[in-house]
């Protein structure tokens, strides 16, 4: 990773496994020591939700945020869990223009009660403000 280019901001759809809900990165900001994120999604239980936070780099090279609480739009569901970003890889387009780079992302969302786990992954494109 070229740390001279950081922080970089990305967005895009994420694939969920098992495929039980939708999840989109509306903003993912990659720093050398942390990953800031804002995701939106929808599930069959609580409906539309947002989840955001800052995952700190761990000793094994992943980024972890504990105590994540999604905010649901229409219900009072309050699951609490962890987000762990296992792979955060900036892919250069080869031109030296960081605004054209992409970010490959793999991670796991773990909820505690009841216990559940979903893998997420995707290739995100640069975030451009309008």
JSON list of C-alpha atoms in Angstrom, two decimals:
[
{"chain": "A", "resi": 1, "resn": "UNK", "atom": "CA", "xyz": [0.00, 0.00, 0.00]},
{"chain": "A", "resi": 2, "resn": "UNK", "atom": "CA", "xyz": [1.34, 3.43, -0.92]},
{"chain": "A", "resi": 3, "resn": "UNK", "atom": "CA", "xyz": [0.92, 5.29, 2.37]},
{"chain": "A", "resi": 4, "resn": "UNK", "atom": "CA", "xyz": [1.88, 8.58, 0.71]},
{"chain": "A", "resi": 5, "resn": "UNK", "atom": "CA", "xyz": [-1.51, 8.56, -1.04]},
{"chain": "A", "resi": 6, "resn": "UNK", "atom": "CA", "xyz": [-3.55, 8.07, 2.14]},
{"chain": "A", "resi": 7, "resn": "UNK", "atom": "CA", "xyz": [-6.17, 8.84, 3.24]},
{"chain": "A", "resi": 8, "resn": "UNK", "atom": "CA", "xyz": [-8.27, 7.71, 0.29]},
{"chain": "A", "resi": 9, "resn": "UNK", "atom": "CA", "xyz": [-12.06, 7.49, 0.16]},
{"chain": "A", "resi": 10, "resn": "UNK", "atom": "CA", "xyz": [-14.15, 4.84, -1.63]},
{"chain": "A", "resi": 11, "resn": "UNK", "atom": "CA", "xyz": [-17.74, 3.67, -2.13]},
{"chain": "A", "resi": 12, "resn": "UNK", "atom": "CA", "xyz": [-19.59, 0.74, -3.69]},
{"chain": "A", "resi": 13, "resn": "UNK", "atom": "CA", "xyz": [-21.75, -2.32, -3.25]},
{"chain": "A", "resi": 14, "resn": "UNK", "atom": "CA", "xyz": [-20.63, -5.22, -1.09]},
{"chain": "A", "resi": 15, "resn": "UNK", "atom": "CA", "xyz": [-21.38, -8.91, -1.54]},
{"chain": "A", "resi": 16, "resn": "UNK", "atom": "CA", "xyz": [-22.70, -10.61, 1.62]},
{"chain": "A", "resi": 17, "resn": "UNK", "atom": "CA", "xyz": [-22.29, -14.31, 2.47]},
{"chain": "A", "resi": 18, "resn": "UNK", "atom": "CA", "xyz": [-24.68, -15.77, 3.43]},
{"chain": "A", "resi": 19, "resn": "UNK", "atom": "CA", "xyz": [-26.84, -13.54, 1.22]},
{"chain": "A", "resi": 20, "resn": "UNK", "atom": "CA", "xyz": [-29.36, -12.45, 3.88]},
{"chain": "A", "resi": 21, "resn": "UNK", "atom": "CA", "xyz": [-29.32, -8.66, 3.45]},
{"chain": "A", "resi": 22, "resn": "UNK", "atom": "CA", "xyz": [-27.91, -5.86, 1.31]},
{"chain": "A", "resi": 23, "resn": "UNK", "atom": "CA", "xyz": [-24.90, -3.74, 2.23]},
{"chain": "A", "resi": 24, "resn": "UNK", "atom": "CA", "xyz": [-23.31, -0.78, 0.47]},
{"chain": "A", "resi": 25, "resn": "UNK", "atom": "CA", "xyz": [-20.26, 1.24, 1.43]},
{"chain": "A", "resi": 26, "resn": "UNK", "atom": "CA", "xyz": [-21.40, 4.85, 1.13]},
{"chain": "A", "resi": 27, "resn": "UNK", "atom": "CA", "xyz": [-18.00, 5.93, 2.41]},
{"chain": "A", "resi": 28, "resn": "UNK", "atom": "CA", "xyz": [-14.86, 3.99, 3.31]},
{"chain": "A", "resi": 29, "resn": "UNK", "atom": "CA", "xyz": [-11.79, 6.04, 4.18]},
{"chain": "A", "resi": 30, "resn": "UNK", "atom": "CA", "xyz": [-8.49, 4.19, 4.34]},
{"chain": "A", "resi": 31, "resn": "UNK", "atom": "CA", "xyz": [-5.80, 5.57, 6.64]},
{"chain": "A", "resi": 32, "resn": "UNK", "atom": "CA", "xyz": [-2.48, 3.93, 7.51]},
{"chain": "A", "resi": 33, "resn": "UNK", "atom": "CA", "xyz": [-3.66, 3.00, 11.03]},
{"chain": "A", "resi": 34, "resn": "UNK", "atom": "CA", "xyz": [-7.46, 2.86, 10.72]},
{"chain": "A", "resi": 35, "resn": "UNK", "atom": "CA", "xyz": [-10.44, 2.49, 8.40]},
{"chain": "A", "resi": 36, "resn": "UNK", "atom": "CA", "xyz": [-13.40, 4.86, 8.77]},
{"chain": "A", "resi": 37, "resn": "UNK", "atom": "CA", "xyz": [-16.63, 3.56, 7.32]},
{"chain": "A", "resi": 38, "resn": "UNK", "atom": "CA", "xyz": [-20.29, 4.31, 6.73]},
{"chain": "A", "resi": 39, "resn": "UNK", "atom": "CA", "xyz": [-22.43, 1.51, 5.33]},
{"chain": "A", "resi": 40, "resn": "UNK", "atom": "CA", "xyz": [-26.13, 1.41, 4.48]},
{"chain": "A", "resi": 41, "resn": "UNK", "atom": "CA", "xyz": [-28.18, -1.72, 4.09]},
{"chain": "A", "resi": 42, "resn": "UNK", "atom": "CA", "xyz": [-31.51, -3.44, 4.53]},
{"chain": "A", "resi": 43, "resn": "UNK", "atom": "CA", "xyz": [-32.54, -6.76, 6.01]},
{"chain": "A", "resi": 44, "resn": "UNK", "atom": "CA", "xyz": [-35.72, -8.75, 6.38]},
{"chain": "A", "resi": 45, "resn": "UNK", "atom": "CA", "xyz": [-35.96, -8.21, 10.13]},
{"chain": "A", "resi": 46, "resn": "UNK", "atom": "CA", "xyz": [-35.45, -4.54, 10.91]},
{"chain": "A", "resi": 47, "resn": "UNK", "atom": "CA", "xyz": [-35.53, -2.97, 7.44]},
{"chain": "A", "resi": 48, "resn": "UNK", "atom": "CA", "xyz": [-33.19, -0.18, 6.38]},
{"chain": "A", "resi": 49, "resn": "UNK", "atom": "CA", "xyz": [-30.17, 0.61, 8.54]},
{"chain": "A", "resi": 50, "resn": "UNK", "atom": "CA", "xyz": [-26.89, 2.52, 8.65]},
{"chain": "A", "resi": 51, "resn": "UNK", "atom": "CA", "xyz": [-23.75, 1.46, 10.45]},
{"chain": "A", "resi": 52, "resn": "UNK", "atom": "CA", "xyz": [-20.60, 3.51, 10.83]},
{"chain": "A", "resi": 53, "resn": "UNK", "atom": "CA", "xyz": [-17.44, 3.78, 12.85]},
{"chain": "A", "resi": 54, "resn": "UNK", "atom": "CA", "xyz": [-13.67, 3.61, 12.90]},
{"chain": "A", "resi": 55, "resn": "UNK", "atom": "CA", "xyz": [-11.85, 0.29, 12.87]},
{"chain": "A", "resi": 56, "resn": "UNK", "atom": "CA", "xyz": [-8.32, 0.43, 14.30]},
{"chain": "A", "resi": 57, "resn": "UNK", "atom": "CA", "xyz": [-5.36, -1.56, 12.95]},
{"chain": "A", "resi": 58, "resn": "UNK", "atom": "CA", "xyz": [-4.65, -4.66, 15.02]},
{"chain": "A", "resi": 59, "resn": "UNK", "atom": "CA", "xyz": [-1.36, -6.45, 15.64]},
{"chain": "A", "resi": 60, "resn": "UNK", "atom": "CA", "xyz": [-2.16, -9.05, 12.97]},
{"chain": "A", "resi": 61, "resn": "UNK", "atom": "CA", "xyz": [-2.72, -6.45, 10.22]},
{"chain": "A", "resi": 62, "resn": "UNK", "atom": "CA", "xyz": [-6.52, -6.44, 10.19]},
{"chain": "A", "resi": 63, "resn": "UNK", "atom": "CA", "xyz": [-8.73, -3.51, 11.23]},
{"chain": "A", "resi": 64, "resn": "UNK", "atom": "CA", "xyz": [-11.25, -4.08, 14.06]},
{"chain": "A", "resi": 65, "resn": "UNK", "atom": "CA", "xyz": [-14.13, -2.14, 15.58]},
{"chain": "A", "resi": 66, "resn": "UNK", "atom": "CA", "xyz": [-15.97, -3.66, 18.51]},
{"chain": "A", "resi": 67, "resn": "UNK", "atom": "CA", "xyz": [-19.36, -2.64, 19.85]},
{"chain": "A", "resi": 68, "resn": "UNK", "atom": "CA", "xyz": [-20.84, -1.73, 16.46]},
{"chain": "A", "resi": 69, "resn": "UNK", "atom": "CA", "xyz": [-24.56, -0.83, 16.68]},
{"chain": "A", "resi": 70, "resn": "UNK", "atom": "CA", "xyz": [-26.50, -0.48, 13.42]},
{"chain": "A", "resi": 71, "resn": "UNK", "atom": "CA", "xyz": [-29.10, 2.30, 13.44]},
{"chain": "A", "resi": 72, "resn": "UNK", "atom": "CA", "xyz": [-32.40, 1.09, 11.99]},
{"chain": "A", "resi": 73, "resn": "UNK", "atom": "CA", "xyz": [-34.76, 3.54, 10.31]},
{"chain": "A", "resi": 74, "resn": "UNK", "atom": "CA", "xyz": [-38.07, 1.97, 11.36]},
{"chain": "A", "resi": 75, "resn": "UNK", "atom": "CA", "xyz": [-37.44, -0.38, 14.29]},
{"chain": "A", "resi": 76, "resn": "UNK", "atom": "CA", "xyz": [-35.74, -0.38, 17.63]},
{"chain": "A", "resi": 77, "resn": "UNK", "atom": "CA", "xyz": [-33.58, -3.42, 16.90]},
{"chain": "A", "resi": 78, "resn": "UNK", "atom": "CA", "xyz": [-30.24, -3.06, 18.60]},
{"chain": "A", "resi": 79, "resn": "UNK", "atom": "CA", "xyz": [-27.88, -5.86, 17.71]},
{"chain": "A", "resi": 80, "resn": "UNK", "atom": "CA", "xyz": [-24.31, -5.28, 18.82]},
{"chain": "A", "resi": 81, "resn": "UNK", "atom": "CA", "xyz": [-21.32, -6.78, 17.11]},
{"chain": "A", "resi": 82, "resn": "UNK", "atom": "CA", "xyz": [-17.87, -6.38, 15.64]},
{"chain": "A", "resi": 83, "resn": "UNK", "atom": "CA", "xyz": [-16.61, -5.37, 12.22]},
{"chain": "A", "resi": 84, "resn": "UNK", "atom": "CA", "xyz": [-13.26, -6.80, 11.18]},
{"chain": "A", "resi": 85, "resn": "UNK", "atom": "CA", "xyz": [-11.71, -5.72, 7.90]},
{"chain": "A", "resi": 86, "resn": "UNK", "atom": "CA", "xyz": [-9.47, -8.63, 6.91]},
{"chain": "A", "resi": 87, "resn": "UNK", "atom": "CA", "xyz": [-8.23, -7.25, 3.58]},
{"chain": "A", "resi": 88, "resn": "UNK", "atom": "CA", "xyz": [-8.08, -3.57, 2.63]},
{"chain": "A", "resi": 89, "resn": "UNK", "atom": "CA", "xyz": [-6.06, -3.40, -0.56]},
{"chain": "A", "resi": 90, "resn": "UNK", "atom": "CA", "xyz": [-5.66, -0.24, -2.63]},
{"chain": "A", "resi": 91, "resn": "UNK", "atom": "CA", "xyz": [-5.26, -1.18, -6.29]},
{"chain": "A", "resi": 92, "resn": "UNK", "atom": "CA", "xyz": [-3.50, 1.38, -8.44]},
{"chain": "A", "resi": 93, "resn": "UNK", "atom": "CA", "xyz": [-4.67, 1.93, -12.01]},
{"chain": "A", "resi": 94, "resn": "UNK", "atom": "CA", "xyz": [-1.04, 2.41, -13.06]},
{"chain": "A", "resi": 95, "resn": "UNK", "atom": "CA", "xyz": [-1.36, 6.07, -14.08]},
{"chain": "A", "resi": 96, "resn": "UNK", "atom": "CA", "xyz": [-0.26, 7.54, -10.75]},
{"chain": "A", "resi": 97, "resn": "UNK", "atom": "CA", "xyz": [-3.66, 9.25, -10.41]},
{"chain": "A", "resi": 98, "resn": "UNK", "atom": "CA", "xyz": [-5.01, 8.19, -6.99]},
{"chain": "A", "resi": 99, "resn": "UNK", "atom": "CA", "xyz": [-8.53, 9.35, -7.95]},
{"chain": "A", "resi": 100, "resn": "UNK", "atom": "CA", "xyz": [-8.67, 6.39, -10.32]},
{"chain": "A", "resi": 101, "resn": "UNK", "atom": "CA", "xyz": [-7.51, 3.73, -7.83]},
{"chain": "A", "resi": 102, "resn": "UNK", "atom": "CA", "xyz": [-9.88, 1.09, -6.45]},
{"chain": "A", "resi": 103, "resn": "UNK", "atom": "CA", "xyz": [-10.07, -0.63, -3.06]},
{"chain": "A", "resi": 104, "resn": "UNK", "atom": "CA", "xyz": [-10.61, -4.35, -2.67]},
{"chain": "A", "resi": 105, "resn": "UNK", "atom": "CA", "xyz": [-12.24, -5.10, 0.67]},
{"chain": "A", "resi": 106, "resn": "UNK", "atom": "CA", "xyz": [-12.92, -8.31, 2.61]},
{"chain": "A", "resi": 107, "resn": "UNK", "atom": "CA", "xyz": [-14.28, -8.49, 6.10]},
{"chain": "A", "resi": 108, "resn": "UNK", "atom": "CA", "xyz": [-16.55, -10.12, 8.64]},
{"chain": "A", "resi": 109, "resn": "UNK", "atom": "CA", "xyz": [-19.51, -8.71, 10.56]},
{"chain": "A", "resi": 110, "resn": "UNK", "atom": "CA", "xyz": [-20.09, -10.66, 13.78]},
{"chain": "A", "resi": 111, "resn": "UNK", "atom": "CA", "xyz": [-23.13, -10.15, 16.00]},
{"chain": "A", "resi": 112, "resn": "UNK", "atom": "CA", "xyz": [-23.11, -11.37, 19.58]},
{"chain": "A", "resi": 113, "resn": "UNK", "atom": "CA", "xyz": [-26.74, -11.99, 20.58]},
{"chain": "A", "resi": 114, "resn": "UNK", "atom": "CA", "xyz": [-27.89, -14.14, 18.96]},
{"chain": "A", "resi": 115, "resn": "UNK", "atom": "CA", "xyz": [-24.51, -15.20, 17.53]},
{"chain": "A", "resi": 116, "resn": "UNK", "atom": "CA", "xyz": [-24.29, -14.70, 13.76]},
{"chain": "A", "resi": 117, "resn": "UNK", "atom": "CA", "xyz": [-21.57, -13.96, 11.22]},
{"chain": "A", "resi": 118, "resn": "UNK", "atom": "CA", "xyz": [-21.54, -12.61, 7.68]},
{"chain": "A", "resi": 119, "resn": "UNK", "atom": "CA", "xyz": [-18.58, -12.23, 5.32]},
{"chain": "A", "resi": 120, "resn": "UNK", "atom": "CA", "xyz": [-18.56, -9.17, 3.07]},
{"chain": "A", "resi": 121, "resn": "UNK", "atom": "CA", "xyz": [-16.39, -8.30, 0.10]},
{"chain": "A", "resi": 122, "resn": "UNK", "atom": "CA", "xyz": [-16.26, -6.02, -2.89]},
{"chain": "A", "resi": 123, "resn": "UNK", "atom": "CA", "xyz": [-14.21, -3.76, -5.08]},
{"chain": "A", "resi": 124, "resn": "UNK", "atom": "CA", "xyz": [-14.95, -0.12, -4.30]},
{"chain": "A", "resi": 125, "resn": "UNK", "atom": "CA", "xyz": [-14.47, 2.90, -6.53]},
{"chain": "A", "resi": 126, "resn": "UNK", "atom": "CA", "xyz": [-13.20, 6.35, -5.52]},
{"chain": "A", "resi": 127, "resn": "UNK", "atom": "CA", "xyz": [-15.70, 8.48, -3.61]},
{"chain": "A", "resi": 128, "resn": "UNK", "atom": "CA", "xyz": [-16.36, 11.73, -5.42]},
{"chain": "A", "resi": 129, "resn": "UNK", "atom": "CA", "xyz": [-18.35, 14.44, -3.70]},
{"chain": "A", "resi": 130, "resn": "UNK", "atom": "CA", "xyz": [-21.04, 16.11, -5.78]}
]
